[in-house]
Amino acid sequence: MSDKQPAPGRFARVRAAQLEYNNRRAAGYREQALKLFPWLCGRCAREFDRRNLSELTVHHVDHNHDNNPGDGSNWELLCLYCHDEEHSKFEHLVRYGDTSDGARKPATHNPFAGLRAKLEAQDPGRED
Ligand SMILES: [Zn+2]
Ligand SMILES: [Zn+2]
């Protein structure tokens, strides 16, 4: 360990940035998204106003709700129905292993791993 301290103020700045980030998140990405984008569904183009705005939801394009860049690049405004649809599609991709990013692919499990060793243990002299 070095005894050199970080430049004064560095920790405070990092801390402030962290707090700001937390505050921004607490303020809600939905509010931010509604400021950034026109109030319409990105799929069916249904338009919204203050009366039915609760039916307009923020979808995370990469499905990671922790990924909330301030420029809105990971958000998409979708109506409840299209949002539902979007998630069913994603569930399907995850379940049937068709995701292109591969990040969510389940670990491959080989049910036959160790089977040969087991057979050989049972019947050491056998050859086929
Ligand atoms: Zn829609
Ligand atoms: Zn979503």
Tab-separated table of N, CA, C and O and ligand atoms in Angstrom, residues 58-60 63 65 78 83 86-87, ligand 2:
chain	number	residue	atom	x	y	z
A	58	VAL	N	-41.939	3.485	-19.582
A	58	VAL	CA	-40.565	3.545	-20.080
A	58	VAL	C	-40.011	2.131	-20.189
A	58	VAL	O	-39.952	1.398	-19.204
A	59	HIS	N	-39.635	1.781	-21.380
A	59	HIS	CA	-39.019	0.482	-21.609
A	59	HIS	C	-37.511	0.660	-21.695
A	59	HIS	O	-37.031	1.646	-22.248
A	60	HIS	N	-36.756	-0.289	-21.115
A	60	HIS	CA	-35.302	-0.256	-21.229
A	60	HIS	C	-34.894	-1.102	-22.429
A	60	HIS	O	-35.153	-2.309	-22.457
A	63	HIS	N	-33.071	-3.993	-21.614
A	63	HIS	CA	-33.745	-4.706	-20.524
A	63	HIS	C	-32.975	-4.628	-19.202
A	63	HIS	O	-33.225	-5.412	-18.301
A	65	HIS	N	-32.550	-2.389	-16.141
A	65	HIS	CA	-33.128	-1.217	-15.492
A	65	HIS	C	-32.103	-0.388	-14.737
A	65	HIS	O	-32.411	0.679	-14.240
A	78	LEU	N	-43.238	3.304	-24.432
A	78	LEU	CA	-44.169	2.344	-25.030
A	78	LEU	C	-45.481	2.366	-24.259
A	78	LEU	O	-45.477	2.524	-23.035
A	83	HIS	N	-45.597	-2.518	-24.545
A	83	HIS	CA	-44.551	-2.829	-23.581
A	83	HIS	C	-44.641	-4.312	-23.193
A	83	HIS	O	-43.644	-5.018	-23.133
A	86	GLU	N	-43.418	-6.399	-26.001
A	86	GLU	CA	-41.960	-6.328	-26.090
A	86	GLU	C	-41.317	-7.287	-25.090
A	86	GLU	O	-40.349	-7.973	-25.403
A	87	HIS	N	-41.888	-7.360	-23.888
A	87	HIS	CA	-41.300	-8.219	-22.872
A	87	HIS	C	-41.586	-9.694	-23.144
A	87	HIS	O	-40.748	-10.544	-22.851
B	2	ZN	ZN	-39.542	-2.834	-20.638
